[in-house]
mmCIF file of C-alpha atoms and ligand atoms in Angstrom:
data_model
loop_
_atom_site.group_PDB
_atom_site.id
_atom_site.type_symbol
_atom_site.label_atom_id
_atom_site.label_comp_id
_atom_site.label_asym_id
_atom_site.label_seq_id
_atom_site.Cartn_x
_atom_site.Cartn_y
_atom_site.Cartn_z
ATOM 1 C CA MET A 275 5.231 -3.003 -50.469
ATOM 2 C CA SER A 276 6.491 -0.139 -48.195
ATOM 3 C CA LYS A 277 3.999 0.132 -45.671
ATOM 4 C CA ILE A 278 4.506 -1.818 -42.416
ATOM 5 C CA ILE A 279 1.426 -3.628 -41.298
ATOM 6 C CA GLN A 280 -0.179 -2.004 -38.288
ATOM 7 C CA PRO A 281 -1.202 -3.523 -34.733
ATOM 8 C CA ARG A 282 -4.791 -3.847 -33.381
ATOM 9 C CA PRO A 283 -6.642 -0.884 -33.540
ATOM 10 C CA GLU A 284 -7.139 -1.152 -29.658
ATOM 11 C CA LEU A 285 -3.380 -0.098 -29.331
ATOM 12 C CA ASP A 286 -3.924 3.388 -31.103
ATOM 13 C CA SER A 287 -4.791 5.028 -27.976
ATOM 14 C CA LEU A 288 -2.351 3.227 -25.554
ATOM 15 C CA LYS A 289 0.990 4.439 -24.301
ATOM 16 C CA SER A 290 3.570 2.115 -23.261
ATOM 17 C CA TYR A 291 4.430 2.064 -19.517
ATOM 18 C CA VAL A 292 7.490 4.119 -19.073
ATOM 19 C CA PRO A 293 8.711 3.561 -15.496
ATOM 20 C CA MET A 294 10.398 6.594 -13.899
ATOM 21 C CA GLU A 295 14.371 6.059 -14.128
ATOM 22 C CA GLU A 296 16.186 9.137 -12.915
ATOM 23 C CA ASP A 297 19.345 9.190 -11.029
ATOM 24 C CA ALA A 298 18.778 9.834 -7.433
ATOM 25 C CA CYS A 299 20.541 9.124 -4.124
ATOM 26 C CA VAL A 300 16.998 8.422 -2.243
ATOM 27 C CA VAL A 301 14.571 6.457 -4.343
ATOM 28 C CA LEU A 302 11.002 6.880 -2.970
ATOM 29 C CA SER A 303 9.160 6.312 -6.011
ATOM 30 C CA ALA A 304 8.285 2.726 -6.792
ATOM 31 C CA ASN A 305 6.942 1.483 -3.282
ATOM 32 C CA GLU A 306 9.836 -0.999 -2.990
ATOM 33 C CA SER A 307 10.864 -2.163 0.254
ATOM 34 C CA PRO A 308 14.021 -0.069 1.299
ATOM 35 C CA TYR A 309 15.718 -3.112 2.856
ATOM 36 C CA ASN A 310 17.273 -5.770 0.841
ATOM 37 C CA LEU A 311 17.055 -9.459 1.957
ATOM 38 C CA PRO A 312 18.151 -10.125 5.657
ATOM 39 C CA GLU A 313 21.927 -11.569 5.598
ATOM 40 C CA SER A 314 20.960 -14.847 6.970
ATOM 41 C CA LEU A 315 18.444 -15.291 3.570
ATOM 42 C CA ILE A 316 21.291 -14.116 1.416
ATOM 43 C CA THR A 317 23.835 -16.631 2.619
ATOM 44 C CA GLU A 318 20.962 -19.485 2.216
ATOM 45 C CA VAL A 319 20.474 -18.427 -1.323
ATOM 46 C CA LYS A 320 24.097 -18.422 -1.905
ATOM 47 C CA ASN A 321 24.126 -22.202 -0.565
ATOM 48 C CA GLN A 322 21.397 -23.102 -2.787
ATOM 49 C CA LEU A 323 23.344 -21.889 -5.734
ATOM 50 C CA ASP A 324 25.745 -24.536 -5.294
ATOM 51 C CA VAL A 325 23.409 -27.254 -6.277
ATOM 52 C CA PHE A 326 21.234 -24.968 -8.513
ATOM 53 C CA ASN A 327 20.500 -26.477 -12.147
ATOM 54 C CA PHE A 328 20.878 -23.579 -14.503
ATOM 55 C CA ASN A 329 20.483 -25.828 -17.610
ATOM 56 C CA ARG A 330 17.071 -27.082 -16.560
ATOM 57 C CA TYR A 331 13.642 -25.245 -17.235
ATOM 58 C CA PRO A 332 11.906 -24.153 -14.131
ATOM 59 C CA ASP A 333 8.875 -25.989 -12.513
ATOM 60 C CA ALA A 334 6.132 -24.933 -15.239
ATOM 61 C CA LEU A 335 3.457 -25.193 -12.612
ATOM 62 C CA GLY A 336 5.387 -23.748 -9.688
ATOM 63 C CA SER A 337 4.111 -26.620 -7.645
ATOM 64 C CA LYS A 338 6.303 -26.630 -4.525
ATOM 65 C CA LEU A 339 6.113 -22.696 -3.766
ATOM 66 C CA ARG A 340 2.159 -22.962 -4.879
ATOM 67 C CA LYS A 341 1.674 -25.706 -2.231
ATOM 68 C CA GLU A 342 3.663 -23.754 0.432
ATOM 69 C CA ILE A 343 1.692 -20.397 -0.074
ATOM 70 C CA ALA A 344 -1.597 -22.364 -0.295
ATOM 71 C CA SER A 345 -1.104 -24.391 2.901
ATOM 72 C CA HIS A 346 -0.033 -21.393 4.868
ATOM 73 C CA TYR A 347 -3.605 -19.727 3.878
ATOM 74 C CA GLY A 348 -5.354 -23.048 4.596
ATOM 75 C CA PHE A 349 -6.032 -23.796 0.663
ATOM 76 C CA SER A 350 -4.909 -26.295 -1.783
ATOM 77 C CA ASP A 351 -2.736 -25.839 -4.906
ATOM 78 C CA GLU A 352 -5.830 -25.855 -6.825
ATOM 79 C CA ASN A 353 -6.453 -22.288 -5.401
ATOM 80 C CA ILE A 354 -3.253 -20.628 -6.616
ATOM 81 C CA VAL A 355 -1.512 -19.398 -9.605
ATOM 82 C CA LEU A 356 2.125 -17.817 -9.550
ATOM 83 C CA GLY A 357 2.844 -14.872 -11.989
ATOM 84 C CA ASN A 358 5.705 -13.000 -13.162
ATOM 85 C CA GLY A 359 4.929 -10.410 -10.748
ATOM 86 C CA SER A 360 1.289 -9.731 -10.031
ATOM 87 C CA ASP A 361 1.144 -7.515 -13.192
ATOM 88 C CA GLU A 362 1.206 -10.659 -15.341
ATOM 89 C CA LEU A 363 -1.757 -12.182 -13.237
ATOM 90 C CA ILE A 364 -3.791 -9.185 -14.037
ATOM 91 C CA GLN A 365 -2.981 -9.613 -17.830
ATOM 92 C CA CYS A 366 -3.762 -13.340 -17.450
ATOM 93 C CA LEU A 367 -7.191 -12.430 -15.870
ATOM 94 C CA LEU A 368 -7.926 -10.216 -18.763
ATOM 95 C CA LEU A 369 -6.734 -12.701 -21.561
ATOM 96 C CA ALA A 370 -9.077 -15.076 -19.808
ATOM 97 C CA TYR A 371 -12.207 -13.102 -18.728
ATOM 98 C CA GLY A 372 -11.559 -9.710 -20.778
ATOM 99 C CA GLY A 373 -12.072 -9.122 -24.549
ATOM 100 C CA LYS A 374 -14.446 -7.717 -27.029
ATOM 101 C CA GLU A 375 -18.004 -7.046 -25.865
ATOM 102 C CA ARG A 376 -16.971 -7.397 -22.264
ATOM 103 C CA SER A 377 -16.024 -4.641 -19.700
ATOM 104 C CA VAL A 378 -14.275 -3.917 -16.218
ATOM 105 C CA PHE A 379 -14.600 -1.289 -13.614
ATOM 106 C CA THR A 380 -12.071 0.427 -11.877
ATOM 107 C CA PHE A 381 -11.962 3.027 -9.118
ATOM 108 C CA GLU A 382 -9.939 6.200 -10.111
ATOM 109 C CA PRO A 383 -7.293 7.104 -9.296
ATOM 110 C CA THR A 384 -5.898 3.759 -8.930
ATOM 111 C CA PHE A 385 -3.165 1.375 -10.294
ATOM 112 C CA SER A 386 -2.534 2.171 -14.025
ATOM 113 C CA MET A 387 -2.069 -1.322 -14.916
ATOM 114 C CA TYR A 388 -5.825 -2.357 -14.831
ATOM 115 C CA ASP A 389 -6.771 0.330 -17.414
ATOM 116 C CA LEU A 390 -3.804 -0.336 -19.590
ATOM 117 C CA ILE A 391 -3.922 -4.133 -19.802
ATOM 118 C CA SER A 392 -7.787 -4.022 -20.197
ATOM 119 C CA ARG A 393 -7.573 -1.679 -23.218
ATOM 120 C CA ALA A 394 -4.811 -3.705 -24.737
ATOM 121 C CA THR A 395 -6.930 -6.779 -24.549
ATOM 122 C CA GLY A 396 -9.782 -4.857 -26.247
ATOM 123 C CA THR A 397 -11.668 -4.663 -22.859
ATOM 124 C CA ARG A 398 -13.875 -1.647 -22.450
ATOM 125 C CA VAL A 399 -13.090 0.046 -19.005
ATOM 126 C CA TYR A 400 -15.382 2.060 -16.948
ATOM 127 C CA GLU A 401 -13.462 4.607 -14.807
ATOM 128 C CA LEU A 402 -15.609 5.239 -11.587
ATOM 129 C CA LYS A 403 -14.376 7.977 -9.842
ATOM 130 C CA ARG A 404 -13.584 7.900 -5.994
ATOM 131 C CA THR A 405 -14.947 10.468 -3.814
ATOM 132 C CA ALA A 406 -13.058 13.597 -2.559
ATOM 133 C CA SER A 407 -11.502 11.389 0.294
ATOM 134 C CA PHE A 408 -10.718 8.724 -2.230
ATOM 135 C CA ASP A 409 -13.254 6.304 -0.896
ATOM 136 C CA VAL A 410 -15.199 3.972 -3.102
ATOM 137 C CA ASP A 411 -18.887 5.137 -3.410
ATOM 138 C CA ILE A 412 -20.364 1.550 -2.907
ATOM 139 C CA PRO A 413 -24.163 2.431 -3.446
ATOM 140 C CA SER A 414 -23.448 4.336 -6.793
ATOM 141 C CA ALA A 415 -20.781 1.698 -7.959
ATOM 142 C CA LEU A 416 -23.611 -1.054 -7.378
ATOM 143 C CA GLU A 417 -26.051 0.820 -9.476
ATOM 144 C CA VAL A 418 -23.513 1.304 -12.322
ATOM 145 C CA ALA A 419 -22.547 -2.355 -11.908
ATOM 146 C CA LYS A 420 -26.314 -3.475 -12.526
ATOM 147 C CA GLU A 421 -26.495 -1.616 -15.668
ATOM 148 C CA PHE A 422 -23.344 -2.198 -17.473
ATOM 149 C CA ASN A 423 -22.533 -5.696 -15.871
ATOM 150 C CA PRO A 424 -18.704 -5.757 -15.945
ATOM 151 C CA THR A 425 -16.971 -9.033 -15.895
ATOM 152 C CA ILE A 426 -14.375 -7.843 -13.682
ATOM 153 C CA ILE A 427 -14.339 -5.055 -10.797
ATOM 154 C CA PHE A 428 -10.879 -4.153 -9.689
ATOM 155 C CA LEU A 429 -10.306 -3.012 -6.425
ATOM 156 C CA CYS A 430 -6.884 -2.179 -5.059
ATOM 157 C CA ASN A 431 -6.819 -2.554 -1.241
ATOM 158 C CA PRO A 432 -4.890 -0.617 -0.025
ATOM 159 C CA ASN A 433 -5.160 1.529 -2.879
ATOM 160 C CA ASN A 434 -2.141 2.489 -4.972
ATOM 161 C CA PRO A 435 -1.525 5.718 -5.151
ATOM 162 C CA THR A 436 -3.879 6.911 -2.608
ATOM 163 C CA GLY A 437 -2.909 4.473 0.454
ATOM 164 C CA ASN A 438 -6.888 4.089 1.679
ATOM 165 C CA LEU A 439 -8.557 0.851 2.447
ATOM 166 C CA VAL A 440 -12.217 -0.460 1.475
ATOM 167 C CA SER A 441 -13.600 -2.427 4.483
ATOM 168 C CA SER A 442 -13.864 -6.176 3.927
ATOM 169 C CA GLU A 443 -17.757 -5.703 4.688
ATOM 170 C CA ASP A 444 -17.960 -3.405 1.650
ATOM 171 C CA ILE A 445 -16.063 -5.905 -0.644
ATOM 172 C CA GLU A 446 -18.336 -8.446 0.551
ATOM 173 C CA ILE A 447 -21.495 -6.288 -0.990
ATOM 174 C CA PHE A 448 -19.840 -6.436 -4.334
ATOM 175 C CA LEU A 449 -19.307 -10.239 -3.866
ATOM 176 C CA LYS A 450 -22.933 -10.699 -3.141
ATOM 177 C CA GLU A 451 -24.625 -8.208 -5.315
ATOM 178 C CA THR A 452 -22.646 -8.395 -8.712
ATOM 179 C CA GLY A 453 -22.019 -11.121 -11.094
ATOM 180 C CA ALA A 454 -18.540 -9.908 -11.743
ATOM 181 C CA LEU A 455 -15.234 -11.287 -10.801
ATOM 182 C CA ILE A 456 -14.208 -9.235 -7.856
ATOM 183 C CA VAL A 457 -10.234 -8.852 -8.124
ATOM 184 C CA VAL A 458 -9.053 -7.541 -4.880
ATOM 185 C CA ASP A 459 -5.308 -6.359 -5.445
ATOM 186 C CA GLU A 460 -3.654 -6.907 -2.107
ATOM 187 C CA ALA A 461 -0.176 -5.900 -3.217
ATOM 188 C CA TYR A 462 0.466 -3.778 -0.036
ATOM 189 C CA ALA A 463 -1.755 -5.925 2.401
ATOM 190 C CA GLU A 464 1.101 -6.844 4.593
ATOM 191 C CA PHE A 465 1.416 -3.152 5.643
ATOM 192 C CA SER A 466 -2.188 -2.813 6.318
ATOM 193 C CA GLY A 467 -3.061 -6.087 7.997
ATOM 194 C CA GLN A 468 -6.523 -6.563 6.367
ATOM 195 C CA THR A 469 -7.191 -9.324 3.804
ATOM 196 C CA VAL A 470 -10.123 -10.963 2.213
ATOM 197 C CA ILE A 471 -8.199 -14.094 1.837
ATOM 198 C CA PRO A 472 -10.486 -15.945 4.160
ATOM 199 C CA LEU A 473 -13.548 -15.192 1.990
ATOM 200 C CA ILE A 474 -12.233 -17.096 -0.860
ATOM 201 C CA ASP A 475 -14.142 -20.310 0.145
ATOM 202 C CA LYS A 476 -17.353 -18.555 0.423
ATOM 203 C CA TYR A 477 -17.073 -16.507 -2.827
ATOM 204 C CA PRO A 478 -16.161 -18.279 -5.955
ATOM 205 C CA ASN A 479 -16.158 -14.964 -7.915
ATOM 206 C CA LEU A 480 -13.382 -13.489 -5.538
ATOM 207 C CA VAL A 481 -9.796 -13.215 -6.690
ATOM 208 C CA VAL A 482 -6.944 -11.831 -4.543
ATOM 209 C CA LEU A 483 -3.649 -10.740 -5.839
ATOM 210 C CA ARG A 484 -0.440 -10.815 -3.663
ATOM 211 C CA THR A 485 3.191 -9.923 -4.535
ATOM 212 C CA PHE A 486 6.632 -10.827 -3.448
ATOM 213 C CA SER A 487 7.808 -7.106 -4.503
ATOM 214 C CA LYS A 488 6.870 -4.974 -1.734
ATOM 215 C CA ALA A 489 6.823 -6.418 1.852
ATOM 216 C CA PHE A 490 9.023 -9.498 0.990
ATOM 217 C CA SER A 491 11.958 -7.297 -0.587
ATOM 218 C CA LEU A 492 11.995 -9.454 -4.031
ATOM 219 C CA ALA A 493 10.883 -6.619 -6.543
ATOM 220 C CA SER A 494 13.803 -7.623 -8.715
ATOM 221 C CA LEU A 495 12.796 -11.316 -9.051
ATOM 222 C CA ARG A 496 9.129 -10.794 -10.399
ATOM 223 C CA ILE A 497 6.993 -13.139 -8.411
ATOM 224 C CA GLY A 498 3.433 -12.483 -7.745
ATOM 225 C CA TYR A 499 0.456 -14.946 -6.680
ATOM 226 C CA MET A 500 -3.219 -15.072 -7.165
ATOM 227 C CA LEU A 501 -5.634 -17.026 -4.684
ATOM 228 C CA ALA A 502 -8.949 -17.968 -5.963
ATOM 229 C CA SER A 503 -11.585 -20.669 -6.772
ATOM 230 C CA PRO A 504 -10.411 -23.736 -8.633
ATOM 231 C CA SER A 505 -12.393 -22.841 -11.866
ATOM 232 C CA VAL A 506 -10.829 -19.194 -12.056
ATOM 233 C CA VAL A 507 -7.271 -20.681 -11.429
ATOM 234 C CA GLN A 508 -8.109 -23.407 -14.111
ATOM 235 C CA ASN A 509 -9.127 -20.548 -16.490
ATOM 236 C CA THR A 510 -5.912 -18.524 -15.722
ATOM 237 C CA PHE A 511 -3.739 -21.665 -16.181
ATOM 238 C CA LYS A 512 -5.204 -21.967 -19.938
ATOM 239 C CA VAL A 513 -3.793 -18.500 -20.867
ATOM 240 C CA LYS A 514 -0.414 -18.437 -18.640
ATOM 241 C CA LEU A 515 2.661 -19.260 -20.408
ATOM 242 C CA PRO A 516 4.226 -22.196 -19.175
ATOM 243 C CA TYR A 517 7.543 -21.190 -17.770
ATOM 244 C CA ASN A 518 6.576 -17.665 -16.787
ATOM 245 C CA CYS A 519 8.329 -17.754 -13.141
ATOM 246 C CA GLY A 520 12.008 -18.497 -13.418
ATOM 247 C CA ALA A 521 13.575 -21.206 -11.312
ATOM 248 C CA PHE A 522 15.938 -18.800 -9.242
ATOM 249 C CA SER A 523 12.782 -16.593 -8.483
ATOM 250 C CA GLN A 524 10.913 -19.540 -7.410
ATOM 251 C CA MET A 525 13.566 -20.760 -5.179
ATOM 252 C CA VAL A 526 14.089 -17.591 -3.470
ATOM 253 C CA ALA A 527 10.532 -16.720 -3.103
ATOM 254 C CA SER A 528 10.055 -20.276 -1.540
ATOM 255 C CA LEU A 529 12.905 -19.304 0.871
ATOM 256 C CA VAL A 530 11.666 -16.011 1.763
ATOM 257 C CA PHE A 531 8.123 -17.576 2.307
ATOM 258 C CA LYS A 532 9.329 -19.986 4.787
ATOM 259 C CA ASN A 533 11.448 -17.468 6.597
ATOM 260 C CA ARG A 534 8.659 -14.728 6.705
ATOM 261 C CA ASP A 535 8.868 -14.194 10.416
ATOM 262 C CA VAL A 536 12.439 -12.704 9.511
ATOM 263 C CA LEU A 537 10.754 -10.340 7.372
ATOM 264 C CA MET A 538 8.120 -9.321 9.666
ATOM 265 C CA THR A 539 10.780 -7.085 11.475
ATOM 266 C CA GLN A 540 11.425 -5.062 8.494
ATOM 267 C CA ILE A 541 7.572 -4.784 7.803
ATOM 268 C CA GLU A 542 7.185 -3.455 11.185
ATOM 269 C CA LYS A 543 9.900 -0.871 10.726
ATOM 270 C CA ILE A 544 8.212 0.457 7.551
ATOM 271 C CA VAL A 545 4.864 0.425 9.242
ATOM 272 C CA SER A 546 6.437 2.405 12.164
ATOM 273 C CA GLU A 547 8.295 4.763 9.804
ATOM 274 C CA ARG A 548 5.084 5.561 7.968
ATOM 275 C CA LYS A 549 3.455 6.671 11.206
ATOM 276 C CA SER A 550 6.523 9.069 11.915
ATOM 277 C CA LEU A 551 6.446 10.377 8.186
ATOM 278 C CA ILE A 552 2.722 11.145 8.232
ATOM 279 C CA LYS A 553 3.247 13.005 11.727
ATOM 280 C CA GLU A 554 6.302 15.159 10.446
ATOM 281 C CA LEU A 555 4.227 15.934 7.340
ATOM 282 C CA LYS A 556 1.057 16.898 9.122
ATOM 283 C CA LYS A 557 3.273 19.653 10.932
ATOM 284 C CA LEU A 558 4.059 21.167 7.604
ATOM 285 C CA SER A 559 1.618 24.147 6.614
ATOM 286 C CA GLY A 560 1.054 23.896 2.572
ATOM 287 C CA VAL A 561 0.803 20.117 2.826
ATOM 288 C CA LYS A 562 -2.191 17.911 2.996
ATOM 289 C CA VAL A 563 -1.549 14.203 3.981
ATOM 290 C CA HIS A 564 -3.822 11.343 3.019
ATOM 291 C CA PRO A 565 -4.143 8.631 5.622
ATOM 292 C CA SER A 566 -2.275 5.394 4.517
ATOM 293 C CA SER A 567 -2.508 1.704 4.994
ATOM 294 C CA ALA A 568 0.248 0.990 2.748
ATOM 295 C CA ASN A 569 3.853 1.518 2.378
ATOM 296 C CA PHE A 570 3.599 4.867 0.710
ATOM 297 C CA VAL A 571 1.894 8.283 1.427
ATOM 298 C CA LEU A 572 0.130 10.790 -0.810
ATOM 299 C CA ILE A 573 0.580 14.442 -0.279
ATOM 300 C CA ARG A 574 -1.039 17.286 -1.987
ATOM 301 C CA THR A 575 1.153 20.427 -1.717
ATOM 302 C CA GLU A 576 0.152 24.149 -2.101
ATOM 303 C CA ASN A 577 2.992 24.612 -4.200
ATOM 304 C CA GLU A 578 2.832 23.128 -7.721
ATOM 305 C CA ALA A 579 3.494 19.407 -7.527
ATOM 306 C CA SER A 580 5.693 19.608 -10.621
ATOM 307 C CA PHE A 581 7.851 22.183 -8.800
ATOM 308 C CA VAL A 582 8.270 20.259 -5.629
ATOM 309 C CA TRP A 583 8.986 17.040 -7.756
ATOM 310 C CA LYS A 584 11.539 18.750 -9.819
ATOM 311 C CA ASN A 585 13.215 20.369 -6.753
ATOM 312 C CA LEU A 586 13.304 17.307 -4.536
ATOM 313 C CA LEU A 587 15.045 15.787 -7.418
ATOM 314 C CA GLU A 588 17.565 18.266 -7.286
ATOM 315 C CA ALA A 589 18.134 17.481 -3.916
ATOM 316 C CA GLY A 590 18.668 13.786 -4.713
ATOM 317 C CA ILE A 591 15.246 12.440 -3.809
ATOM 318 C CA LEU A 592 13.091 10.759 -6.377
ATOM 319 C CA VAL A 593 9.117 10.512 -5.332
ATOM 320 C CA ARG A 594 6.571 9.873 -7.804
ATOM 321 C CA ASP A 595 4.342 12.555 -9.551
ATOM 322 C CA PHE A 596 1.162 11.900 -11.591
ATOM 323 C CA LYS A 597 -0.508 13.149 -14.872
ATOM 324 C CA GLU A 598 -3.921 12.022 -14.053
ATOM 325 C CA PRO A 599 -6.137 15.237 -13.547
ATOM 326 C CA CYS A 600 -7.592 14.092 -10.081
ATOM 327 C CA ILE A 601 -4.236 13.780 -8.552
ATOM 328 C CA LYS A 602 -2.026 16.047 -10.786
ATOM 329 C CA ASP A 603 -1.337 18.084 -7.711
ATOM 330 C CA CYS A 604 -0.220 15.199 -5.774
ATOM 331 C CA LEU A 605 2.893 13.366 -5.107
ATOM 332 C CA ARG A 606 3.395 9.704 -3.726
ATOM 333 C CA ILE A 607 6.205 9.047 -1.102
ATOM 334 C CA THR A 608 7.307 5.521 -0.600
ATOM 335 C CA VAL A 609 8.346 5.343 3.103
ATOM 336 C CA GLY A 610 11.998 4.629 2.995
ATOM 337 C CA LYS A 611 14.689 3.982 5.920
ATOM 338 C CA GLY A 612 14.351 6.355 8.629
ATOM 339 C CA GLU A 613 17.421 8.229 7.414
ATOM 340 C CA GLU A 614 15.802 8.599 3.912
ATOM 341 C CA ASN A 615 12.796 9.891 5.458
ATOM 342 C CA LYS A 616 14.562 12.700 7.343
ATOM 343 C CA LEU A 617 16.424 13.782 4.267
ATOM 344 C CA PHE A 618 13.104 13.876 2.219
ATOM 345 C CA LEU A 619 11.611 15.727 4.904
ATOM 346 C CA LYS A 620 14.286 18.230 5.401
ATOM 347 C CA ALA A 621 14.304 18.940 1.492
ATOM 348 C CA LEU A 622 10.438 19.277 1.355
ATOM 349 C CA LYS A 623 10.614 21.965 4.171
ATOM 350 C CA GLU A 624 13.209 23.899 2.406
ATOM 351 C CA ILE A 625 11.274 23.642 -1.055
ATOM 352 C CA ILE A 626 8.202 24.709 0.959
ATOM 353 C CA ASN A 627 9.774 27.780 2.509
ATOM 354 C CA ALA A 628 11.502 28.798 -0.452
ATOM 355 C CA GLY A 629 8.520 28.362 -2.941
HETATM 356 N N1 PMP B 237 -0.673 -4.080 -8.120
HETATM 357 C C1 PMP B 237 -0.438 -2.789 -7.477
HETATM 358 C C2 PMP B 237 -1.547 -2.245 -6.623
HETATM 359 C C3 PMP B 237 0.903 -2.348 -7.529
HETATM 360 O O1 PMP B 237 1.221 -0.981 -7.170
HETATM 361 C C4 PMP B 237 2.120 -2.951 -8.379
HETATM 362 C C5 PMP B 237 3.258 -2.708 -8.393
HETATM 363 N N2 PMP B 237 3.335 -1.374 -8.162
HETATM 364 C C6 PMP B 237 1.627 -4.135 -8.610
HETATM 365 C C7 PMP B 237 0.321 -4.746 -8.524
HETATM 366 C C8 PMP B 237 2.378 -5.109 -9.429
HETATM 367 O O2 PMP B 237 3.519 -5.755 -8.655
HETATM 368 P P1 PMP B 237 4.414 -6.915 -9.056
HETATM 369 O O3 PMP B 237 4.074 -7.084 -10.671
HETATM 370 O O4 PMP B 237 5.746 -6.499 -8.840
HETATM 371 O O5 PMP B 237 4.081 -7.987 -8.356
#
């Protein structure tokens, strides 16, 4: 018996997700907030630690945080599930609604987890291409949806990595005209000001994903949430692990959510920095900038993207490059603090002029 047992055949074509971990002084690669929690909130976390029960399991249902988030949006806790990051909620949705003989639609290029987790769960993926400006071609998507009848349509809004939005009116067309669950991933919605959360009451097939990892400066703690109709929530609870969100994460997320006004200043700064970054990038010849409603900007450079990426790293600046053919020549730059963006722009100018 020397041969080791093999995993399910669905895994044959899968590659594990390897996050970029290069040493750099300026990290603009993972769409995190450049700002840590404000000092006042860190002090409050420290105070709460004095009475924290490290020995106890967390609240398995996440009841307190779920109630707080749901009531802010005018819903009940029956409309919400917490995840260990919104990544986990994508996995839960696919465990509940994907699988053999089922399929999903994605609009490429988009967030890679939809494809990866779909395939890991044996769910077929139809990758519909976005237009040259990275928009979703609604009529042709509807036509294909009628033919293939997907169980889930993933719509990342604003889209990672392109930064653009599909309008709420267009999302409503999908909600009305397909039988699929329409999963609108709003990981970056705080930077766009657009959301379809108010439509949840009207459409039982609408699922909205949100995260504390971006605008709320909590990438380290892994908390995301899903808002949907009670039936989708119940089905997600059937596949969710009981203690998926740690007690410390729930405690800090609750504190941050209650004090989200304090975070608004940071969000506004990022949005204003995005505007300046785009303005400066537009001045550079040999750089095409895509419009963005998120906390990152996608650029296409005349110089080879891999050359620019490598030289930026040598200058101590880490940005995101891509392997996918349609964006192989693009780089995604997370909006950093003003000083970080200046360092990036200075290095980019030097590389372009030398290249
Ligand atoms: N959705 C999108 C569009 C993302 O870009 C990310 C993170 N890069 C996630 C979901 C996952 O976020 P998290 O698991 O940290 O909540």
